Coordinates of C-alpha atoms in Angstrom, one line a residue:
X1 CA 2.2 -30.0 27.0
X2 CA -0.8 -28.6 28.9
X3 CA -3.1 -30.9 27.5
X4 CA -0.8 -34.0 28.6
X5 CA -0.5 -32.7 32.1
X6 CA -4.2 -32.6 32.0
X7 CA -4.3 -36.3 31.0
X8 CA -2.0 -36.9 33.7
X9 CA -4.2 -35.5 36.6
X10 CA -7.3 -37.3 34.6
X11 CA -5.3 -40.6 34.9
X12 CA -3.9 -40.1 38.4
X13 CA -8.1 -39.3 39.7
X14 CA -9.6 -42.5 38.0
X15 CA -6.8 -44.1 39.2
X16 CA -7.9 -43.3 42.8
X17 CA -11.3 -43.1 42.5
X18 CA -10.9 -46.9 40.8
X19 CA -8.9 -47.3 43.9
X20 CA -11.3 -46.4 46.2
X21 CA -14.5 -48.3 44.8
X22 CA -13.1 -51.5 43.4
X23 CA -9.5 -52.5 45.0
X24 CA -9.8 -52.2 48.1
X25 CA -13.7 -53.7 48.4
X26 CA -12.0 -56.3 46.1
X27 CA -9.1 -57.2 48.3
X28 CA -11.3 -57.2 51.6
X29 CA -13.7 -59.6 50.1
X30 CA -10.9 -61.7 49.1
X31 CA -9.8 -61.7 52.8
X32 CA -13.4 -61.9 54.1
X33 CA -13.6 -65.5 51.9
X34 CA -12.8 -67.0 55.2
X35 CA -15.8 -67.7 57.1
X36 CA -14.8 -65.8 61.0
X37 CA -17.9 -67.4 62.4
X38 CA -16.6 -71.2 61.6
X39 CA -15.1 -72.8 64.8
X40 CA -11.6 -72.1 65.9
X41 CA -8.9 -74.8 65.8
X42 CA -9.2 -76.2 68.9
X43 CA -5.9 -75.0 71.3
X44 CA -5.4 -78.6 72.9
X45 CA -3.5 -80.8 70.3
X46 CA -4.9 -84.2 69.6
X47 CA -8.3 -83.2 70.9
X48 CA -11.4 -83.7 68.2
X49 CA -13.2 -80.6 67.3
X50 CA -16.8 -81.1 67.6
X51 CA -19.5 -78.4 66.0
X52 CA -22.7 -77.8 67.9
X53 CA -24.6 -75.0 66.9
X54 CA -26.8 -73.8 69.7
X55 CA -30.7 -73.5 68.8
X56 CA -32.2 -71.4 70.9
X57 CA -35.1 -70.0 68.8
X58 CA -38.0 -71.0 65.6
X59 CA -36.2 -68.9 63.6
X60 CA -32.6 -70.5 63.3
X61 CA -31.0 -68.1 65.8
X62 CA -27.8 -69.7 67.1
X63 CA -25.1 -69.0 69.9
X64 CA -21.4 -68.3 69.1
X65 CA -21.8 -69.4 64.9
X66 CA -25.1 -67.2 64.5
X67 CA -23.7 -65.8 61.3
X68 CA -22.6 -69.3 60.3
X69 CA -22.9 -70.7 56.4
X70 CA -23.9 -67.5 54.9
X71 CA -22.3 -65.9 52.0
X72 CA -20.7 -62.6 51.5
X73 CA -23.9 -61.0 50.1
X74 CA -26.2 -63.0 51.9
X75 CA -25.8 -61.0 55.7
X76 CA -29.2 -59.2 56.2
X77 CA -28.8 -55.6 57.0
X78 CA -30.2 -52.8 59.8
X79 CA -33.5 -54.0 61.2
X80 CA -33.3 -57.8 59.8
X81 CA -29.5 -58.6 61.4
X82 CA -30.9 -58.4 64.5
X83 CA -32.3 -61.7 64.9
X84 CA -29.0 -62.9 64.2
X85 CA -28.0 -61.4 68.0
X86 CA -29.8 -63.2 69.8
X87 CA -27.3 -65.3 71.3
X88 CA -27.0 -67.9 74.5
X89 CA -24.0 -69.8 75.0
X90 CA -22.9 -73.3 76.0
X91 CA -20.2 -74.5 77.0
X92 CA -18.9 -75.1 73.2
X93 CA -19.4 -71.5 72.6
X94 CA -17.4 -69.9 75.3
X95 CA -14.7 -72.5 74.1
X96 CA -14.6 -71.1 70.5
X97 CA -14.9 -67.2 72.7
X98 CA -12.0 -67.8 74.0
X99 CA -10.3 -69.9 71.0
X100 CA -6.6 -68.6 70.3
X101 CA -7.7 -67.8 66.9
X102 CA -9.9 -65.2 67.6
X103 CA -7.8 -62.1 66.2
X104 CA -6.8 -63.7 62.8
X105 CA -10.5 -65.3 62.2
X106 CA -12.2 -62.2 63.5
X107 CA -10.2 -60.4 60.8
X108 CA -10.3 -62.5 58.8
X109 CA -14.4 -62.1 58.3
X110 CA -14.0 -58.2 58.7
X111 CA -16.7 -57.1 55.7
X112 CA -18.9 -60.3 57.2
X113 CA -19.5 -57.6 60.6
X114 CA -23.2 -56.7 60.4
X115 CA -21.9 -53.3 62.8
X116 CA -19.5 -52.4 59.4
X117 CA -22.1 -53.1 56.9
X118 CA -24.7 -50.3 58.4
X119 CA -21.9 -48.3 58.4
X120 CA -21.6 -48.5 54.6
X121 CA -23.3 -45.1 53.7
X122 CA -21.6 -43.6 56.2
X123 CA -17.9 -44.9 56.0
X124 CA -18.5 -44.7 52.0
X125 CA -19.0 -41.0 52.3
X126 CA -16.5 -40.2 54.4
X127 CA -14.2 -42.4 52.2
X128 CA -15.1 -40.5 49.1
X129 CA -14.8 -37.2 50.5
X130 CA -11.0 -37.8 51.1
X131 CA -10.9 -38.9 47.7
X132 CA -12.3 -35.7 46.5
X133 CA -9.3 -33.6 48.5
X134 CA -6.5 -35.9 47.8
X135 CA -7.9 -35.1 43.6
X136 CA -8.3 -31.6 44.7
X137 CA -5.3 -30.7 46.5
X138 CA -3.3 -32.2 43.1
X139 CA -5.2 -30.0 41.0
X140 CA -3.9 -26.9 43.4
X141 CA -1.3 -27.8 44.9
X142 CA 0.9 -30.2 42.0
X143 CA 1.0 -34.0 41.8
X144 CA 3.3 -36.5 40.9
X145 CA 2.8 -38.6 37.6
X146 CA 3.1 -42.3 37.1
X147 CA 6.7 -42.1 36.0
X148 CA 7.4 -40.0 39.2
X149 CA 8.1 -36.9 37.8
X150 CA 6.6 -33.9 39.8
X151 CA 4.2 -31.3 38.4
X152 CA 3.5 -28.1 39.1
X153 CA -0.3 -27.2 40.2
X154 CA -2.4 -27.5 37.1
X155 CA -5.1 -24.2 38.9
X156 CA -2.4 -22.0 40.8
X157 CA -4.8 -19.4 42.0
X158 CA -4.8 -17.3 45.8
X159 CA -8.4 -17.9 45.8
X160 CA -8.0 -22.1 45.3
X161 CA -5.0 -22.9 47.7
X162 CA -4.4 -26.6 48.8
X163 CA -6.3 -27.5 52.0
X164 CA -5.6 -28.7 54.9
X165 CA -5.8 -28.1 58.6
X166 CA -3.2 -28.2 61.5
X167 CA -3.5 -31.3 63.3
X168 CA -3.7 -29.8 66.8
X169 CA -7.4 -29.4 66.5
X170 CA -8.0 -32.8 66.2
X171 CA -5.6 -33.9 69.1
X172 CA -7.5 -31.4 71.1
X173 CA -11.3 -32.6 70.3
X174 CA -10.2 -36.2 70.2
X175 CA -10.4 -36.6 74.2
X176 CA -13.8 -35.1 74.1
X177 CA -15.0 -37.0 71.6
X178 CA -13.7 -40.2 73.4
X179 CA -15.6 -39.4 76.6
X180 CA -18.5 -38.5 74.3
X181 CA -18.7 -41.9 72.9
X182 CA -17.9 -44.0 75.9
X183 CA -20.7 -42.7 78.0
X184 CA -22.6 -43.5 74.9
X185 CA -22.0 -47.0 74.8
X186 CA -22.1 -47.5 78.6
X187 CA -25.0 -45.9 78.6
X188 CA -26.3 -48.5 76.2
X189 CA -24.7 -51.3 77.9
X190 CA -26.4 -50.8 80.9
X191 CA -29.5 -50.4 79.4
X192 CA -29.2 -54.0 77.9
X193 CA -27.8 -55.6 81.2
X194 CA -30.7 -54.3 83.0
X195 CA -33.2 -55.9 80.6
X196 CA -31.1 -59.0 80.6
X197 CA -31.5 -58.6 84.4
X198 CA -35.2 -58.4 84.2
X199 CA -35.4 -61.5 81.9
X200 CA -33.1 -63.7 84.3
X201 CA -35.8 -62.6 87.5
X202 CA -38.3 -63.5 85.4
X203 CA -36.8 -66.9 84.7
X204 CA -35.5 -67.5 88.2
X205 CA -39.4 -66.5 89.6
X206 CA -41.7 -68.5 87.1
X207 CA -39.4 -71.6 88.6
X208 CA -39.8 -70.5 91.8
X209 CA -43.7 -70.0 91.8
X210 CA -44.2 -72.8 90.1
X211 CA -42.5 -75.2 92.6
X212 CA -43.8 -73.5 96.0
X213 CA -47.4 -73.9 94.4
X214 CA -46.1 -77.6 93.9
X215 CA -45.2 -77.6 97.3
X216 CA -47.6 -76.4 99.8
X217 CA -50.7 -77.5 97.4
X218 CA -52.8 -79.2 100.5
X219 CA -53.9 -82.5 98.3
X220 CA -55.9 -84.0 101.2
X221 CA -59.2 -84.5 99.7
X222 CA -58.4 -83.4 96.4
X223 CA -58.2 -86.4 93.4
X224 CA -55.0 -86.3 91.8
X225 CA -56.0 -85.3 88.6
X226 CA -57.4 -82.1 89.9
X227 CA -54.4 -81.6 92.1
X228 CA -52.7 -81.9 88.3
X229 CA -55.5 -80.1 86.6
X230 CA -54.4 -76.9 89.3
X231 CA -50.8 -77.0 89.2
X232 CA -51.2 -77.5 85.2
X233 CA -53.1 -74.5 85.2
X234 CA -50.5 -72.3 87.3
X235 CA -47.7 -73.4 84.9
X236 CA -49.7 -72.2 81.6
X237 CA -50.8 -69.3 83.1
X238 CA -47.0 -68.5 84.8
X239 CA -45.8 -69.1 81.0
X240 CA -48.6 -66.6 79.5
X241 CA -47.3 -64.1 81.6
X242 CA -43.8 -63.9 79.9
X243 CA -45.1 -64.8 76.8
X244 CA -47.5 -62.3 76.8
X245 CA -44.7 -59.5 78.1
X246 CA -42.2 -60.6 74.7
X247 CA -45.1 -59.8 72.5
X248 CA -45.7 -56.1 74.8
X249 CA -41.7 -55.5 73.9
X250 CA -41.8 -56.9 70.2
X251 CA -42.5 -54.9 66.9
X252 CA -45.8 -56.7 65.8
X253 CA -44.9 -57.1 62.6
X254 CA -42.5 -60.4 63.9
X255 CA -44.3 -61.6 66.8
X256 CA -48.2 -60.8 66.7
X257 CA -49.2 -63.9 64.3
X258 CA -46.5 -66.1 66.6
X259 CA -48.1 -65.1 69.8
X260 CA -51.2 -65.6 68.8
X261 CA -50.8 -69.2 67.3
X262 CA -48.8 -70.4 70.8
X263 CA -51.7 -68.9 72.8
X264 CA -54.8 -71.1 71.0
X265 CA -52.3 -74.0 71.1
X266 CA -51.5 -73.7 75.0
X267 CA -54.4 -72.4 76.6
X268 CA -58.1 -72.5 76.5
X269 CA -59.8 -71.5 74.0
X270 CA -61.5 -68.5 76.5
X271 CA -58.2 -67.3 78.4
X272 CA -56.6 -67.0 75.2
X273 CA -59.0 -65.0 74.0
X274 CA -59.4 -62.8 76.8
X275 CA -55.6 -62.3 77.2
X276 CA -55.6 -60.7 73.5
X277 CA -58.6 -58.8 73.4
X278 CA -56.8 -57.3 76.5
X279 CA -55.7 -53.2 75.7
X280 CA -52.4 -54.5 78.2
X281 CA -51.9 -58.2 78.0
X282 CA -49.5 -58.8 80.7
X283 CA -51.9 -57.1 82.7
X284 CA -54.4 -59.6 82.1
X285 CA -52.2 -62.4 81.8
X286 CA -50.8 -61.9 85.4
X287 CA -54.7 -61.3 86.7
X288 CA -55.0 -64.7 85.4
X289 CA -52.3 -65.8 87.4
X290 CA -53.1 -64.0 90.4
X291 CA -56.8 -66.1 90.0
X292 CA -55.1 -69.8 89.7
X293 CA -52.9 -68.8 92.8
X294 CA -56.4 -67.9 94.7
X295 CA -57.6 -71.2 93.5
X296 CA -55.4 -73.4 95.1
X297 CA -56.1 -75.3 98.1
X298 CA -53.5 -74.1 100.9
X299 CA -53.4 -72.2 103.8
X300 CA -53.8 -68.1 102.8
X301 CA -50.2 -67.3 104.5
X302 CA -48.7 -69.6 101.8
X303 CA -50.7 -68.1 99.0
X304 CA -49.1 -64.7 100.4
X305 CA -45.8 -66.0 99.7
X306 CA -46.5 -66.7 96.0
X307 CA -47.9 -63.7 95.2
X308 CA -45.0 -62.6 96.2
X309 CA -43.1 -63.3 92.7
X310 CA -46.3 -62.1 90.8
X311 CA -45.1 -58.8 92.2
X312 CA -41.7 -58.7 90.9
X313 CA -43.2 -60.1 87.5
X314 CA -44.9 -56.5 87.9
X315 CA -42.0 -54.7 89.1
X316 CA -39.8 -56.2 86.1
X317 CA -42.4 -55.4 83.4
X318 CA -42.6 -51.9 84.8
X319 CA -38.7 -51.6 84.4
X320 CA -38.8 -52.9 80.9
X321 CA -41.9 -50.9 79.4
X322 CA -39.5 -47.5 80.9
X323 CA -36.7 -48.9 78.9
X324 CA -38.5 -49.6 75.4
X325 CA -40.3 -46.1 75.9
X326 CA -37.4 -43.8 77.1
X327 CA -34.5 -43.5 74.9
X328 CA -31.0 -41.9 75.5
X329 CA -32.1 -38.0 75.8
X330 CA -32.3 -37.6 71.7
X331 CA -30.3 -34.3 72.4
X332 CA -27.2 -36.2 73.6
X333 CA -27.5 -39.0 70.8
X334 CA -28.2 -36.2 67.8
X335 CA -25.2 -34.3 69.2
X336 CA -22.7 -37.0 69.6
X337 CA -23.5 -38.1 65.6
X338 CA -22.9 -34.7 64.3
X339 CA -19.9 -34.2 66.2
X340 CA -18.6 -37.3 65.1
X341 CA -19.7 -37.0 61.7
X342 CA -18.0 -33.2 61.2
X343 CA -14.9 -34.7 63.2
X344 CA -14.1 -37.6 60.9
X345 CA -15.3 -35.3 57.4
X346 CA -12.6 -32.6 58.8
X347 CA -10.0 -35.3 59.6
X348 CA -8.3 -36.2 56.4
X349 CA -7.3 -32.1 56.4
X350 CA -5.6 -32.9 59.7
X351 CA -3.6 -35.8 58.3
X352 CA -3.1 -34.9 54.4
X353 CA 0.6 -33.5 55.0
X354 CA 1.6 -37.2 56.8
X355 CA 0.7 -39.2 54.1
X356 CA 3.2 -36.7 52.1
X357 CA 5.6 -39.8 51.2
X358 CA 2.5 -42.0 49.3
X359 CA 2.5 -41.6 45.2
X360 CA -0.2 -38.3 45.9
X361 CA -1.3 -38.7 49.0
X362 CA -3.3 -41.5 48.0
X363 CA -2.7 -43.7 51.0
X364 CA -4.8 -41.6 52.9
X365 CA -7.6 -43.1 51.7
X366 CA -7.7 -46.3 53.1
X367 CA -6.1 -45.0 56.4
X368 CA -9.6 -42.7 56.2
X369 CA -11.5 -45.6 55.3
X370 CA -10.4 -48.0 58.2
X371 CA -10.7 -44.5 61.2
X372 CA -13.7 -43.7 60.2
X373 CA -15.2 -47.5 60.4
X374 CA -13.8 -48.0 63.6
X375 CA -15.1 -44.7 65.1
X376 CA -18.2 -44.7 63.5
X377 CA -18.2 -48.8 64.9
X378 CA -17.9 -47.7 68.4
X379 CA -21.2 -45.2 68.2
X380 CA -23.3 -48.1 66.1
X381 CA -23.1 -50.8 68.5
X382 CA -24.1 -47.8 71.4
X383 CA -27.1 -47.5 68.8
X384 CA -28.2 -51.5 68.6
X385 CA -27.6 -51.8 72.5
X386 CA -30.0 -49.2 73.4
X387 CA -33.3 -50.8 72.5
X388 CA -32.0 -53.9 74.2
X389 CA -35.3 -56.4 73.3
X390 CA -35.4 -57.1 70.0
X391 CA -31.4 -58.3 70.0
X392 CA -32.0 -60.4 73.6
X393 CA -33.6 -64.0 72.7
X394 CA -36.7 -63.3 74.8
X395 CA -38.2 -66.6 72.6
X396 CA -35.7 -68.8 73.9
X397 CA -36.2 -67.6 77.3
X398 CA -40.2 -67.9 77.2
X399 CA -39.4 -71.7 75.3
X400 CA -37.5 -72.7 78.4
X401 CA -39.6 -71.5 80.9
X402 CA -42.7 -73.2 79.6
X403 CA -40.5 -76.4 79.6
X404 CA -39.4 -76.4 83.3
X405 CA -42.6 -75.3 85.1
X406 CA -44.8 -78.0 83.1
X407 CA -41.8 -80.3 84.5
X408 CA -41.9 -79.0 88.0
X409 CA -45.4 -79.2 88.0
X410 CA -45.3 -82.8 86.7
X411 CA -43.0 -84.2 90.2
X412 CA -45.8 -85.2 92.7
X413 CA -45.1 -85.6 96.6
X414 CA -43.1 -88.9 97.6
X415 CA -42.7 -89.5 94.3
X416 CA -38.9 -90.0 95.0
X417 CA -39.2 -92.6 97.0
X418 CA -40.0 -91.2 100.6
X419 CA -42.7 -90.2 102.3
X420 CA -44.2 -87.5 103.4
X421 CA -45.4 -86.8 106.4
X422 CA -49.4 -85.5 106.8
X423 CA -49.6 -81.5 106.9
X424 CA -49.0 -79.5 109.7
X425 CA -52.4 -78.0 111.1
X426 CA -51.4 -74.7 111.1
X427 CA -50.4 -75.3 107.7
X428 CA -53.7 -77.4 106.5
X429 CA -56.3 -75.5 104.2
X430 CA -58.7 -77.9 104.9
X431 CA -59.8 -77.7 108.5
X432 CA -62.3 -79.9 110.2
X433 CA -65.1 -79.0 108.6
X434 CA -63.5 -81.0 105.2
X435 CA -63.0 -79.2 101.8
X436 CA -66.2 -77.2 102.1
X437 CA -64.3 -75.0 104.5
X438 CA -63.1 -71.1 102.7
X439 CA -61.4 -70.8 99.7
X440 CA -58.5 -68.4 101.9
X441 CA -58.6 -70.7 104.2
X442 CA -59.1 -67.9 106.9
X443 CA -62.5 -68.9 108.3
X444 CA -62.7 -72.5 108.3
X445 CA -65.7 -74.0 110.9
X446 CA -62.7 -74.1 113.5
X447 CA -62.4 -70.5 114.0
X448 CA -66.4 -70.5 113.9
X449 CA -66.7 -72.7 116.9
X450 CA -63.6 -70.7 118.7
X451 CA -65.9 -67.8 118.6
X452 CA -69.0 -68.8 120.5
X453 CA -66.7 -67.9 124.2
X454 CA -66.7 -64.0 123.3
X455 CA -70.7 -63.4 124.7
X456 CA -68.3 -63.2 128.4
X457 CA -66.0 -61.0 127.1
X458 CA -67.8 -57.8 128.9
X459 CA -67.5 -59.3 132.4
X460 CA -63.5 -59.9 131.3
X461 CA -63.3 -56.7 130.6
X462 CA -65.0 -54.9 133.5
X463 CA -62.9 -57.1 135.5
X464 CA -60.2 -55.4 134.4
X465 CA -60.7 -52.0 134.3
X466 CA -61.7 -51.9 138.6
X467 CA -58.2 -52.6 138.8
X468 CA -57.1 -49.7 136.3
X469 CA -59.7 -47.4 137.5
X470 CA -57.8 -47.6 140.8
X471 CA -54.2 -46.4 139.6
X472 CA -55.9 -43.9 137.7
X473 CA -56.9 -42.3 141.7
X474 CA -53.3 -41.9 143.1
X475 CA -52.2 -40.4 139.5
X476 CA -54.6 -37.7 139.3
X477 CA -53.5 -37.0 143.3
X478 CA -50.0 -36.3 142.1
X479 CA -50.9 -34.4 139.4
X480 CA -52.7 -31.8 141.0
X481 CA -49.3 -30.1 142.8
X482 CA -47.9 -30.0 139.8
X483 CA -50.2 -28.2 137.7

């Protein structure tokens, strides 16, 4: 009889741990058969549904469908997924954002989440260690065979009791666990809305630089092929910049060959060189850029004015090198995982006794399984936000801005259809003296010939100072009393 109620609790463990590895995996992959990254059925009736995938970088990178036409087993994990998050929307995707369908297809493609699938290790040990108690507790404590008949405890010993914990110390480290993990992930968030910040000046300052060079570029005496020739160069150098920055905040591993190949096929042969041998690109790149802008033939107040984006360009490099470099303080990151970690191990003590009316407990399991997943879910994607750079598309970003300044640069004056008037003097670079006049346009041969007056200027001035001289007399008077 002992030996059959052995077989029994033999039987009832493979039976969970079977459970545990191959049903439930099996039914999840059966729901997650449904791709969740297809396009929703489209909520106006009638209406055709069209499917556009965004492009946005070389490397297949898409907007709302990046995880689109791959397999079950073909999602890349940890450092490789990333790529894949490197979204920018259109129009078509916020329409499939905000399809109706959301909920079901979202679920739907549940084991297709590259946040669940790093949490494998994790989820599959916290998983199996409630399978261990729930096999333990039957040994100790009794089970219940398949027929339903109940057993006594197979090991009834003072020194092996059943375990489990009151669940009041879980309700009262839950709120501090929750505050734990949302400051993580806001944290995080912030972190990546202020690099996507940095990106979006950059993009809204290359355009900007680009078309006031375009603009107050004094073409009097210039041919128009150099006037194109300058302007040209602007542009490529403008585009080096931020090209040159998305290789400072790549691993080099993906972008070293990349930048180096886009910088020979853009730029001369020498500036391309210079810009890599460089120990801080950027910093050479925006030297270069700070040269072309010195180059160009306008009046030095103007120049002023561009500089002025090269200085954000600084500013916003500045703010992205302190967020690659400076991390969430380790010690709050390290702490928060082991308190989660011990909270979820210790939870399935907390909640063995309410899954009392499952054949053993056993539905405890899964419940585990699906907590721990969504805890563990909320403190991963805190993790991926907090290097914000490699899951930003900083490609598609440097693609575009090449492509508008060499089109702003491109549109000529008048070439609209109206006129333009001649350039203000005070605006000219070229004064009178023609185009050999200063680069700066400070100290043309009009300010030359303005000087030749000041050989009078000492009679001007001793004309003025009999007049001062005789205040001064009455002053000191008064001020004698006082003292």
């Amino acid at each position: 009889q002992t030996f059959e109620r052995y077989s029994e609790v033999l039987s009832a463990a493979v039976f969970i741990m079977v459970s545990s590895t191959y049903l439930f995996p099996l039914v999840a992959t059966l729901l997650g058969t449904a791709n969740g990254f297809v396009v929703p059925s489209s909520s106006v009736k009638g209406t055709p549904r069209v499917e556009t995938t965004t492009q946005v970088n070389s490397d297949t990178t898409t907007g709302f469908d990046s995880f689109a036409g791959r397999k079950l087993t073909d999602y890349p994990g940890g450092e490789e997924q990333r790529q894949l998050r490197r979204t920018v929307y259109t129009h078509d995707d916020w329409k499939k954002h905000r399809s109706q369908d959301r909920f079901i297809v979202y679920l739907a493609a549940i084991l297709k989440s590259g946040v669940y699938k790093n949490l494998g290790r994790e989820v599959g040990t916290i998983t199996a260690a409630s399978a261990a108690l729930v096999f333990y507790n039957a040994l100790t404590g009794g089970y219940t065979d398949f027929e339903g008949v109940k057993h006594a405890a197979l090991i009834s010993s003072s020194f092996l009791p059943a375990l489990t914990l009151p669940m009041s110390a879980f309700t009262l480290t839950s709120p501090s666990l929750g505050l734990l993990l949302v400051f993580r992930t806001n944290s995080s968030y912030q972190r990546w809305d202020e690099a996507r910040k940095n990106w979006g000046m950059n993009i809204n300052h290359t355009r900007d630089l680009v078309r006031l060079a375009n603009a107050y570029y004094d073409g009097r005496g210039v041919s128009p092929e150099q006037r194109a020739d300058d302007l040209n160069h602007v542009a490529l150098c403008t585009w080096a910049f931020v090209r040159s920055m998305k290789r400072h905040l790549s691993p080099v591993e993906e972008d070293e060959e990349a930048f180096k190949a886009e910088l020979y096929e853009k730029l001369p042969e020498k500036q391309a060189e210079m810009i890599l041998a460089a120990a801080h690109r950027p910093n050479r790149a925006l030297q270069d850029l700070s040269y072309a802008i010195d180059d160009l033939p306008m009046h030095f107040i103007r120049k002023n004015e561009i500089h002025k984006a090269v200085t954000i360009f600084e500013d916003n490099l500045g703010s992205s090198e302190r967020l690659l470099t400076s991390p969430v303080p380790l010690f709050y990151s390290r702490h928060l995982a082991r308190y989660l970690a011990v909270w979820l191990l210790l939870l399935p003590f907390g909640i063995y006794d309410a899954f009392g009316s499952s054949w053993n407990h056993i539905a405890m399991i899964p419940a585990i399984a699906v907590i721990s997943t969504m805890l563990a879910g909320i403190e991963e994607i805190g993790t991926q936000l907090e290097e914000p750079f490699t899951v930003l598309p900083m490609q598609a970003f440097c693609d575009k801005i090449y492509n508008w300044c060499m089109e702003i640069v491109s549109w000529t004056p008048g070439d609209n259809g109206r006129a333009m008037r001649d350039v203000e003097p005070q605006h000219a670079f070229f004064q009178s003296g023609g185009p050999s006049a200063s680069v700066n346009g400070s100290a043309g041969p009009a300010f030359v010939a303005a000087a030749a007056p000041a050989v009078a200027a000492p009679v001007a001035v001793a004309a003025v100072a009999e007049p001062v001289a005789a205040v001064a007399e009455p002053v000191a008077a008064v001020a004698e009393p006082v003292a």
